[in-house]
PDB file of C-alpha atoms in Angstrom:
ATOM      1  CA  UNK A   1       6.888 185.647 -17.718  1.00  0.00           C
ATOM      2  CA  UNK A   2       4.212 183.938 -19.560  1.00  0.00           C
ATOM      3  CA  UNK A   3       3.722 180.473 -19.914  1.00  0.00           C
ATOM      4  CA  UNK A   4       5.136 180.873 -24.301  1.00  0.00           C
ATOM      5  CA  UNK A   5       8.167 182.581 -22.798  1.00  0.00           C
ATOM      6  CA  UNK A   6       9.167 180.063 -20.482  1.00  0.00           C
ATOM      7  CA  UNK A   7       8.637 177.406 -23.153  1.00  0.00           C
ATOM      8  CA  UNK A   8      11.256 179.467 -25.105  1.00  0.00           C
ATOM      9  CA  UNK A   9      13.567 180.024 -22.914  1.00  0.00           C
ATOM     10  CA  UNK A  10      14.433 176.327 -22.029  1.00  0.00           C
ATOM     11  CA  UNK A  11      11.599 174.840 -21.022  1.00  0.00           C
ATOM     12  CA  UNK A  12      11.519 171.055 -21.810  1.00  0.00           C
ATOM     13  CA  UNK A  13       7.918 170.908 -23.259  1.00  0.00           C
ATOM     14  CA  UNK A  14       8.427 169.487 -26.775  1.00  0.00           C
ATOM     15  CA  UNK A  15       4.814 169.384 -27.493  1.00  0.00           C
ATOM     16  CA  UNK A  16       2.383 172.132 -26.131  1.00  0.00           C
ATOM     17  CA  UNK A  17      -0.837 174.094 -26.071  1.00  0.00           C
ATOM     18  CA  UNK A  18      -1.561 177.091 -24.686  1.00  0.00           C
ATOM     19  CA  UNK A  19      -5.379 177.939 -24.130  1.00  0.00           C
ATOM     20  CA  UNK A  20      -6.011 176.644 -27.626  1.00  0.00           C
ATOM     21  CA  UNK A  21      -9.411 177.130 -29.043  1.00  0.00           C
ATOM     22  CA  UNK A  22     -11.077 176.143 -32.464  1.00  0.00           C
ATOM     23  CA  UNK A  23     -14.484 176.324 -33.927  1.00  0.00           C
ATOM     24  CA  UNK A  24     -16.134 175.139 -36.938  1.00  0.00           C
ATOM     25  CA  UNK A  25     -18.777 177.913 -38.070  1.00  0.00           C
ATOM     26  CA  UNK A  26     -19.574 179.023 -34.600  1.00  0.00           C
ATOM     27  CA  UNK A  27     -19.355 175.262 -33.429  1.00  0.00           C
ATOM     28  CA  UNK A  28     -16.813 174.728 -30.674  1.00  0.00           C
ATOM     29  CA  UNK A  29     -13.997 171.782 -31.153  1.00  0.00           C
ATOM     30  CA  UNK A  30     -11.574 173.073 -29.036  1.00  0.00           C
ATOM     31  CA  UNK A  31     -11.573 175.041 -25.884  1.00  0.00           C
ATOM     32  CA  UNK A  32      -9.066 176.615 -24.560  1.00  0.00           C
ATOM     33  CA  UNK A  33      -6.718 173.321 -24.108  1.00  0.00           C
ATOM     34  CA  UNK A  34      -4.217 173.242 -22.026  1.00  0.00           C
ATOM     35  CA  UNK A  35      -1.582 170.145 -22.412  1.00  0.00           C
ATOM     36  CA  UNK A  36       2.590 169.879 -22.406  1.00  0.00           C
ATOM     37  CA  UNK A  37       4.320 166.534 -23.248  1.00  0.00           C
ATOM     38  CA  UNK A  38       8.161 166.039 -22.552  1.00  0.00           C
ATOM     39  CA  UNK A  39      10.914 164.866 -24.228  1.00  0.00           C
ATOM     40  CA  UNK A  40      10.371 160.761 -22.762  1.00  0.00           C
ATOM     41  CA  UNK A  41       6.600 161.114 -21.919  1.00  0.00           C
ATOM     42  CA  UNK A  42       3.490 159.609 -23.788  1.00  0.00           C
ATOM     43  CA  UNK A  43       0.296 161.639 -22.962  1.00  0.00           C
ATOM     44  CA  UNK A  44      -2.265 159.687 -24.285  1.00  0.00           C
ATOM     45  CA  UNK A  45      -5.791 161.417 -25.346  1.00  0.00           C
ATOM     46  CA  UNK A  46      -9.118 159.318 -24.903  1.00  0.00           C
ATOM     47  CA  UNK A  47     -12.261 160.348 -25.608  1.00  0.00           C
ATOM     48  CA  UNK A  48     -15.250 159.472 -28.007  1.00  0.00           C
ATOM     49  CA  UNK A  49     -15.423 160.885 -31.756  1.00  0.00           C
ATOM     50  CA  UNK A  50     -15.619 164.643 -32.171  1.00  0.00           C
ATOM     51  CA  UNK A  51     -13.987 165.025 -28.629  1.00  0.00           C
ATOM     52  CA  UNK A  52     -11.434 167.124 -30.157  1.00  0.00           C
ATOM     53  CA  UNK A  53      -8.266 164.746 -30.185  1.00  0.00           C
ATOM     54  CA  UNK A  54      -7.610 164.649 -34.111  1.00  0.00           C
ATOM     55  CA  UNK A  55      -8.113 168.762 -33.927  1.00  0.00           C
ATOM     56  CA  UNK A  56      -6.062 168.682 -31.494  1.00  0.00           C
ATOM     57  CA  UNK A  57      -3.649 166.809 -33.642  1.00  0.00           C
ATOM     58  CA  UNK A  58      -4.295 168.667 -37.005  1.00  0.00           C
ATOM     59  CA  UNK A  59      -3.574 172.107 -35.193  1.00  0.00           C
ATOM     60  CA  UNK A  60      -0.434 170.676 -34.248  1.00  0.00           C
ATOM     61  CA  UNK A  61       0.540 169.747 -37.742  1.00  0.00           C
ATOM     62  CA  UNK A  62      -0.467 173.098 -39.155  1.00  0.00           C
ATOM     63  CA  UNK A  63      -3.765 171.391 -41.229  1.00  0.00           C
ATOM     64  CA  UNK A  64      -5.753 173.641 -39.280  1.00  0.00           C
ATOM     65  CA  UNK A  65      -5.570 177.095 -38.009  1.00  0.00           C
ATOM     66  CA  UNK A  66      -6.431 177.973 -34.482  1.00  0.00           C
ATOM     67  CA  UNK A  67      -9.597 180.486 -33.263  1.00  0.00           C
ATOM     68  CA  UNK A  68      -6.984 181.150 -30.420  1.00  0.00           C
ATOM     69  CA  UNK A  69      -4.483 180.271 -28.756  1.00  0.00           C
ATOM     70  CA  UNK A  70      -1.172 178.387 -29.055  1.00  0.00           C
ATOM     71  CA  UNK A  71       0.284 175.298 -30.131  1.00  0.00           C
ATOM     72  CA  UNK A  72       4.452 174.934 -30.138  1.00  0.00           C
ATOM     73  CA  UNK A  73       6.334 172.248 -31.007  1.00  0.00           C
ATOM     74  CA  UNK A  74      10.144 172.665 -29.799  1.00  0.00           C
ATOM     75  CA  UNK A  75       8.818 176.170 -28.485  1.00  0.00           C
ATOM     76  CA  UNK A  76       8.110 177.228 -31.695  1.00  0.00           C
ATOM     77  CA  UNK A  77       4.755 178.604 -32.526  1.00  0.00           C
ATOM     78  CA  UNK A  78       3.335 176.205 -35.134  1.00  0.00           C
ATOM     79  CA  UNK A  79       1.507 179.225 -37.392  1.00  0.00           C
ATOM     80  CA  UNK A  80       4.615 181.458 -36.805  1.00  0.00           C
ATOM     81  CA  UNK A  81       7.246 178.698 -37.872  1.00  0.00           C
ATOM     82  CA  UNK A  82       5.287 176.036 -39.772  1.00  0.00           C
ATOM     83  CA  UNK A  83       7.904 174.551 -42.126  1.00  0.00           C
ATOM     84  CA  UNK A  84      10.690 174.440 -38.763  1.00  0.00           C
ATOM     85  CA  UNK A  85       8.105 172.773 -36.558  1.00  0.00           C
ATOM     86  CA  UNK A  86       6.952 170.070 -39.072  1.00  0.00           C
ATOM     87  CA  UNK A  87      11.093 168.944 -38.837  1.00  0.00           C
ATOM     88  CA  UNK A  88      10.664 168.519 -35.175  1.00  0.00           C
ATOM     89  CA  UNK A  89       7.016 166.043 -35.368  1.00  0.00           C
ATOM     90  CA  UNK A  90       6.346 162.816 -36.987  1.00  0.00           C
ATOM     91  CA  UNK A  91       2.489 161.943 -38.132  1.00  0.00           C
ATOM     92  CA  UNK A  92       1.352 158.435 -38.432  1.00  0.00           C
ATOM     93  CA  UNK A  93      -2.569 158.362 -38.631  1.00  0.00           C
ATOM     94  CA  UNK A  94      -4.536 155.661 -38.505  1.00  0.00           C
ATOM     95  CA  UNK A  95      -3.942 154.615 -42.296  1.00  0.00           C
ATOM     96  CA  UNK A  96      -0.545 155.190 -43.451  1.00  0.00           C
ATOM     97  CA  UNK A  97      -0.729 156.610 -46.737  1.00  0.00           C
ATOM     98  CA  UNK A  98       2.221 154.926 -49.065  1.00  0.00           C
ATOM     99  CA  UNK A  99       2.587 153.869 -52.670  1.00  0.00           C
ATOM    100  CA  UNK A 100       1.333 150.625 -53.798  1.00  0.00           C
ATOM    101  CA  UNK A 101       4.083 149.918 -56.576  1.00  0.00           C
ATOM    102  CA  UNK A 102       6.942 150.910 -54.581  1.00  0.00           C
ATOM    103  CA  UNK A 103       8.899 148.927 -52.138  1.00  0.00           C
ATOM    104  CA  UNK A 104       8.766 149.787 -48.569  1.00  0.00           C
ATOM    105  CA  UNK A 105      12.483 150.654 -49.076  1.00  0.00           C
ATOM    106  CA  UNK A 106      11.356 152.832 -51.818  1.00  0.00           C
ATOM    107  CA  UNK A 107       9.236 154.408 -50.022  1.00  0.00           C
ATOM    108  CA  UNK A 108      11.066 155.575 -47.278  1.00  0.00           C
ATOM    109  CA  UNK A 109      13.957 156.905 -49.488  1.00  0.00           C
ATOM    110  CA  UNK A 110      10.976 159.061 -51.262  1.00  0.00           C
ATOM    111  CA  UNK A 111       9.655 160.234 -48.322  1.00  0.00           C
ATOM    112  CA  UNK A 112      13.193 160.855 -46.399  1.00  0.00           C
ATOM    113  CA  UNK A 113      14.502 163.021 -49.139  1.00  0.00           C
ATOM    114  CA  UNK A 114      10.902 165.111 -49.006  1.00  0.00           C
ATOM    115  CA  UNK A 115      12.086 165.828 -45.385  1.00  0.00           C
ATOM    116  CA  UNK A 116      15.624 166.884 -46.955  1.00  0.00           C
ATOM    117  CA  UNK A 117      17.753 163.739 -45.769  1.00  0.00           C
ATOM    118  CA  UNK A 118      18.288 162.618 -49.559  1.00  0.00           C
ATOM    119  CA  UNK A 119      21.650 161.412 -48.665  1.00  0.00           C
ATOM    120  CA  UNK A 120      20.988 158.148 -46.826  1.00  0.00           C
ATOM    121  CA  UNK A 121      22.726 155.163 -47.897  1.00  0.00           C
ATOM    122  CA  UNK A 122      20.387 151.967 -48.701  1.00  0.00           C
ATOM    123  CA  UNK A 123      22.323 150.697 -45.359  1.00  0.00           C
ATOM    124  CA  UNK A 124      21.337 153.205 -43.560  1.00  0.00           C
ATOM    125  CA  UNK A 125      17.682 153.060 -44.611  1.00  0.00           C
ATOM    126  CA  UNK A 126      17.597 149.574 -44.083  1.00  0.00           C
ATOM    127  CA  UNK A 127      19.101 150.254 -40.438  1.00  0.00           C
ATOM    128  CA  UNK A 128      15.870 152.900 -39.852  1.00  0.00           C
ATOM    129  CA  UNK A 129      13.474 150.004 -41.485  1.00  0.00           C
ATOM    130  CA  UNK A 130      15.040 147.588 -39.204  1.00  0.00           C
ATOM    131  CA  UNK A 131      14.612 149.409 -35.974  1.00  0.00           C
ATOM    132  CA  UNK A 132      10.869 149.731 -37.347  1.00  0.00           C
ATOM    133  CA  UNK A 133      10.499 146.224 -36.678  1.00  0.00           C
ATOM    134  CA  UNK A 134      10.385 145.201 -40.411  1.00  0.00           C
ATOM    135  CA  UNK A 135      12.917 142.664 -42.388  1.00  0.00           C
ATOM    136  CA  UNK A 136      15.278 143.825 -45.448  1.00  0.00           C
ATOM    137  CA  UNK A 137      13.374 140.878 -46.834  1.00  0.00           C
ATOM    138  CA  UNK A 138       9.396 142.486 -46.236  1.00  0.00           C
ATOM    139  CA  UNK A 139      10.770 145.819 -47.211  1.00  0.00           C
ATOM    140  CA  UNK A 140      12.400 145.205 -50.539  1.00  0.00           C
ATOM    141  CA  UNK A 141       8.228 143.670 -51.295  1.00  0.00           C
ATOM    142  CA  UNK A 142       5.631 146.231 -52.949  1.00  0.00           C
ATOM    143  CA  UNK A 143       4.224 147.879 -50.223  1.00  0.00           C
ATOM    144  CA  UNK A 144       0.548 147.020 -52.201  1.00  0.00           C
ATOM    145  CA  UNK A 145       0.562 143.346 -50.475  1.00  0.00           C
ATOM    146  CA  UNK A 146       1.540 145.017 -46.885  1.00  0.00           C
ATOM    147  CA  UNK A 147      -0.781 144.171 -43.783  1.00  0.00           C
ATOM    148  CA  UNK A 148      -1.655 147.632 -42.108  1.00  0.00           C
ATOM    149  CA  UNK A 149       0.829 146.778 -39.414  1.00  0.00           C
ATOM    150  CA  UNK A 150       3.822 146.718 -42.175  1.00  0.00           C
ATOM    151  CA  UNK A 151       2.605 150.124 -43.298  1.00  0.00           C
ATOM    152  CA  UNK A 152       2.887 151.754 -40.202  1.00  0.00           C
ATOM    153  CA  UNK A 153       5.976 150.470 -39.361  1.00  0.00           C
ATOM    154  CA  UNK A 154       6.843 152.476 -42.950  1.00  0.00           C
ATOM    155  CA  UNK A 155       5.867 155.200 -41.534  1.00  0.00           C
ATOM    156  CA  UNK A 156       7.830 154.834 -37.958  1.00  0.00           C
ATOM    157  CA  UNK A 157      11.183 154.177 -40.054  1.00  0.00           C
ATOM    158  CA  UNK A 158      10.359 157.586 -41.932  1.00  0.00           C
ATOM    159  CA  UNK A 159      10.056 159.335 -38.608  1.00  0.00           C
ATOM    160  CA  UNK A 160      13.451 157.805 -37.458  1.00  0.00           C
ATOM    161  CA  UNK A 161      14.917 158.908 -40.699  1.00  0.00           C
ATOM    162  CA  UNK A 162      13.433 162.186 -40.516  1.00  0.00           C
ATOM    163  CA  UNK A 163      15.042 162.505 -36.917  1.00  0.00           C
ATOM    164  CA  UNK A 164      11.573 163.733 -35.550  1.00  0.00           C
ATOM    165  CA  UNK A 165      11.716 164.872 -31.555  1.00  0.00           C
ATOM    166  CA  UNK A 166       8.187 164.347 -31.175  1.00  0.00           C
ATOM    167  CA  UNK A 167       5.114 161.683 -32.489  1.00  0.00           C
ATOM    168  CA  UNK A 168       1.573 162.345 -33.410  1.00  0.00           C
ATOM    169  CA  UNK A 169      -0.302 159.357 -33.679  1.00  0.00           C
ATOM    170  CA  UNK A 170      -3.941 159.277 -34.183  1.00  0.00           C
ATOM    171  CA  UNK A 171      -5.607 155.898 -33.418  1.00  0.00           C
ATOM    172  CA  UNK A 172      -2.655 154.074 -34.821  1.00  0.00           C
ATOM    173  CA  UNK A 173      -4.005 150.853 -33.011  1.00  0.00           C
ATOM    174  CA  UNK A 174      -7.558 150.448 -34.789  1.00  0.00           C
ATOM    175  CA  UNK A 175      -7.843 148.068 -37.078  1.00  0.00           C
ATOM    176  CA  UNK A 176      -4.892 145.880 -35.996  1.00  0.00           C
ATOM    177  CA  UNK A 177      -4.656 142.295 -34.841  1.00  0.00           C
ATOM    178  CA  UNK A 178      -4.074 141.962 -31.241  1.00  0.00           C
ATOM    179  CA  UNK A 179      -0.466 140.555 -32.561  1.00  0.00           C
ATOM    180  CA  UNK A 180       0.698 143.994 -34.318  1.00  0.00           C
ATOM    181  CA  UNK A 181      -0.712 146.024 -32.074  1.00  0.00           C
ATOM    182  CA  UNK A 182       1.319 144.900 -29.287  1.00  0.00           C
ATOM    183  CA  UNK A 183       4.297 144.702 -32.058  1.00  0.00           C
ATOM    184  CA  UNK A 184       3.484 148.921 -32.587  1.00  0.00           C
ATOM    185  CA  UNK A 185       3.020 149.421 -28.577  1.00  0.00           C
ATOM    186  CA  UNK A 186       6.368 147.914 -28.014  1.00  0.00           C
ATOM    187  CA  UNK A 187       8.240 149.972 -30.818  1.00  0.00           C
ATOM    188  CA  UNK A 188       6.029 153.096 -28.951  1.00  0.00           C
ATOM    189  CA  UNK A 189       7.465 152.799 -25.824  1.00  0.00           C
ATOM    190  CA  UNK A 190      10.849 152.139 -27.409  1.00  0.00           C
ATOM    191  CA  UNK A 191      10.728 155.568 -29.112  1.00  0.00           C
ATOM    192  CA  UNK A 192       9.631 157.046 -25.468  1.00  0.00           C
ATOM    193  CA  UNK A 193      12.389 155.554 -24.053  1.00  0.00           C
ATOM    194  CA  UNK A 194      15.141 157.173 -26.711  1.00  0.00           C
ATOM    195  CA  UNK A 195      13.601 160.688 -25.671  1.00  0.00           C
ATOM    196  CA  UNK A 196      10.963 161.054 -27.984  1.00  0.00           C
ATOM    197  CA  UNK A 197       7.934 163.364 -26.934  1.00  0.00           C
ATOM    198  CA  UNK A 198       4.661 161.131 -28.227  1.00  0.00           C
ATOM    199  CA  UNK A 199       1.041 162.246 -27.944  1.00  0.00           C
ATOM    200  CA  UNK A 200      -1.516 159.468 -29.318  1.00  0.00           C
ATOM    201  CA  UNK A 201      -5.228 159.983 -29.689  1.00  0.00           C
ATOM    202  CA  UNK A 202      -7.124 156.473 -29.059  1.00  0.00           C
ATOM    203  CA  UNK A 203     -10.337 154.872 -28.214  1.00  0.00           C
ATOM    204  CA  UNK A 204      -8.033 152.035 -26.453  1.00  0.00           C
ATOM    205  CA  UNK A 205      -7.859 152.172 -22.527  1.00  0.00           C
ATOM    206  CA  UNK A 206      -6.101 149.024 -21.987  1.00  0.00           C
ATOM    207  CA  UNK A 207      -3.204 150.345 -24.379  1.00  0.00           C
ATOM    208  CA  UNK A 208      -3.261 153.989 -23.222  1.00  0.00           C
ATOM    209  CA  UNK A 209      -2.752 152.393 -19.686  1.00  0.00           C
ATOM    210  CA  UNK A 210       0.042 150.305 -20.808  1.00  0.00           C
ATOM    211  CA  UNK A 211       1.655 153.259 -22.939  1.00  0.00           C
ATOM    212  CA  UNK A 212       1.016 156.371 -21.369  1.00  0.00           C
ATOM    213  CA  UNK A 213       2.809 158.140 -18.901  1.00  0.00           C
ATOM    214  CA  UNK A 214      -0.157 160.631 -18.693  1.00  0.00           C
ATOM    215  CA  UNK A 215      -3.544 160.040 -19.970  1.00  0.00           C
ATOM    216  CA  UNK A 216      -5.520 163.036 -20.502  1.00  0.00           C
ATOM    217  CA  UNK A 217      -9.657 162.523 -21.169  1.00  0.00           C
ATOM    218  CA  UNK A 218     -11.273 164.743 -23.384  1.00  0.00           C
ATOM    219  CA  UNK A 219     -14.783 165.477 -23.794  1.00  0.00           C
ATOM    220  CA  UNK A 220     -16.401 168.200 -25.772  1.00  0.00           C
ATOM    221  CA  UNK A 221     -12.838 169.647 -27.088  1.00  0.00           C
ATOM    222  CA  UNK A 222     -12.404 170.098 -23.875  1.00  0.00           C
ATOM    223  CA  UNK A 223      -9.695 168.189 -21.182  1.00  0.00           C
ATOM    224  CA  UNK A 224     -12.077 166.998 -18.525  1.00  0.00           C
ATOM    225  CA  UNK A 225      -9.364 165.098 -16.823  1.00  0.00           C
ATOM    226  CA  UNK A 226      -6.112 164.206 -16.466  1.00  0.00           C
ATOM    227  CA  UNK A 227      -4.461 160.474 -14.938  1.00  0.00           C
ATOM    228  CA  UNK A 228      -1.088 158.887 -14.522  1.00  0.00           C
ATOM    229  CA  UNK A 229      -1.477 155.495 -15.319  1.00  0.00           C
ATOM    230  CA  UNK A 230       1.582 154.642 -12.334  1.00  0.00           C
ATOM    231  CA  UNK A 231      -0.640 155.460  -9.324  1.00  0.00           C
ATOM    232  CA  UNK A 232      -4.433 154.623 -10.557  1.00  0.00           C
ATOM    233  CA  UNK A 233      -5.234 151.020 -11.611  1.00  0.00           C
ATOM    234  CA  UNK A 234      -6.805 149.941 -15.161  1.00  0.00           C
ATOM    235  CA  UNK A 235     -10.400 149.347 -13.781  1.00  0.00           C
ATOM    236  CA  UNK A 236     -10.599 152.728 -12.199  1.00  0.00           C
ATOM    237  CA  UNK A 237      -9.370 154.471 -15.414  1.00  0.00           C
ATOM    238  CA  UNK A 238     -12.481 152.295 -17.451  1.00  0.00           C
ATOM    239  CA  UNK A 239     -14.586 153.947 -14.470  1.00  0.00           C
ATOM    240  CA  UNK A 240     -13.507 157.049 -14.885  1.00  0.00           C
ATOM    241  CA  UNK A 241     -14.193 157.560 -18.599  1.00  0.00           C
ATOM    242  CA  UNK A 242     -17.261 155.899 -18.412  1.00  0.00           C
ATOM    243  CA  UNK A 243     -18.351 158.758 -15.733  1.00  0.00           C
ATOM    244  CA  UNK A 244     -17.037 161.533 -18.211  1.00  0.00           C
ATOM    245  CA  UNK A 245     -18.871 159.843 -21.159  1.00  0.00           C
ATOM    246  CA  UNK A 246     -22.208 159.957 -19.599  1.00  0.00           C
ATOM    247  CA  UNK A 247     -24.245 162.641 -18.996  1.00  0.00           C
ATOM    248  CA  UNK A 248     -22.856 165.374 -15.936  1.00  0.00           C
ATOM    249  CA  UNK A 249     -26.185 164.610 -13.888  1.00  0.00           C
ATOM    250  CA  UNK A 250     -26.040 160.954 -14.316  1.00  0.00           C
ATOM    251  CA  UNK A 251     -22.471 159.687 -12.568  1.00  0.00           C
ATOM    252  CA  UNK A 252     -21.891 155.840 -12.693  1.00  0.00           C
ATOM    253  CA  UNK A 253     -22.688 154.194  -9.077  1.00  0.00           C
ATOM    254  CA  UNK A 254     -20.202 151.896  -7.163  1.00  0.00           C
ATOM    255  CA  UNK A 255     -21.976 149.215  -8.087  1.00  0.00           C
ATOM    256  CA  UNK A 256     -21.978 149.972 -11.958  1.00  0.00           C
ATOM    257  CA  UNK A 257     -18.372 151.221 -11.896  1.00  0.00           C
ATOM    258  CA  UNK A 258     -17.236 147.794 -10.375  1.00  0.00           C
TER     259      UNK A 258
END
């Protein structure tokens, strides 16, 4: 039985790749990835610009089409099935795109009823906004005077009203003060923790540490290695990607690693 089979016939990857290649005009971006995140888990992806994390992402979402391979979300193959997987998977990139004159409340009624759940009471939205970590206050405001942090939270109360399974976040933590991030790595975890399968690309080691329960390091769209935060401490992590960053033929030394 192959690996797509198994995933289909009750697997519990929500999330998925199977040898998953892409180039860019004979440039490779991806090759031949090979990741899974469960229902619960947070597999965080480091790695520097054009590693391949946001491809990885975009393929995901259906933006982009693969060379070869597979991505499934819910065991579904994302090119096969694109409108049923994009029910299954929230997106929250790095800026949250909203509109300026609406409210936040506004917003997220839009934006539900684009996902087909147009029959929300304002309670109920206000329940999804609240669990987003914003006030009925802060969301009845133009989203135009929002912090970036208040925007993304928009866009986490969206996912809960769209009932997504599963999280793509792409460097949601750049940009924000140390205060909001740790407000958006808190309501992370709490999403984990109600079952949700989340894979977030980020530069951030000390919050993929804290977040993750796997953190995968990519390099060259390709997955050079993969950690569970549980078992290896913070420092050796830093090491670690450090090593990967540099060139093959020149490791870090003990000393330079301490």
């Amino acid at each position: 039985m192959s690996s797509t089979d198994e995933i289909k016939n009750g697997g519990m990857a929500m999330l998925q790749t199977i040898n998953l290649r892409k180039t860019f005009d004979g440039v490779v971006a991806l090759e031949r990835l090979n990741i899974s995140v469960n229902p619960g888990e947070t597999l965080c992806l480091l790695g520097a610009n054009g590693a391949g994390k946001t491809t990885t992402i975009n393929l995901f979402l259906g933006f982009l089409e693969p060379t070869s391979g597979e991505a499934l979300v819910n065991g579904r193959n994302v090119g096969m099935a694109p409108v049923e997987t994009k029910r299954d998977i929230a997106y929250i990139p790095e800026q949250v795109a909203l509109y300026p004159t609406l409210s936040g409340l506004e917003n997220l009624k839009y934006f539900a009823s684009l996902a087909g759940h147009d029959g929300y009471s304002d309670e109920e939205l206000y329940g999804f906004i609240g669990r987003a970590g914003l006030t009925a206050d802060q969301a009845a405001r133009p989203v135009a005077g929002y912090s970036k942090g208040m925007r993304q939270k928009i866009g986490v109360a969206t996912a809960l009203a769209k009932k997504a399974k599963a999280f793509l976040l792409d460097e949601p933590l750049s940009g924000l003060d140390p205060s909001a991030a740790n407000e958006f790595a808190v309501l992370a975890d709490q999403l984990r923790e109600d079952g949700a399968a989340i894979l977030m690309a980020t530069h951030d080691i000390f919050r993929a540490t804290e977040l993750a329960s796997r953190i995968g390091i990519m390099k060259a769209g390709q997955l050079v290695e993969e950690l569970d935060p549980s078992s290896v401490h913070s420092n050796e992590i830093e090491a670690i990607y450090l090593n990967h960053m540099r060139d093959d033929h020149a490791p870090l030394s003990k000393g330079e690693a301490a």
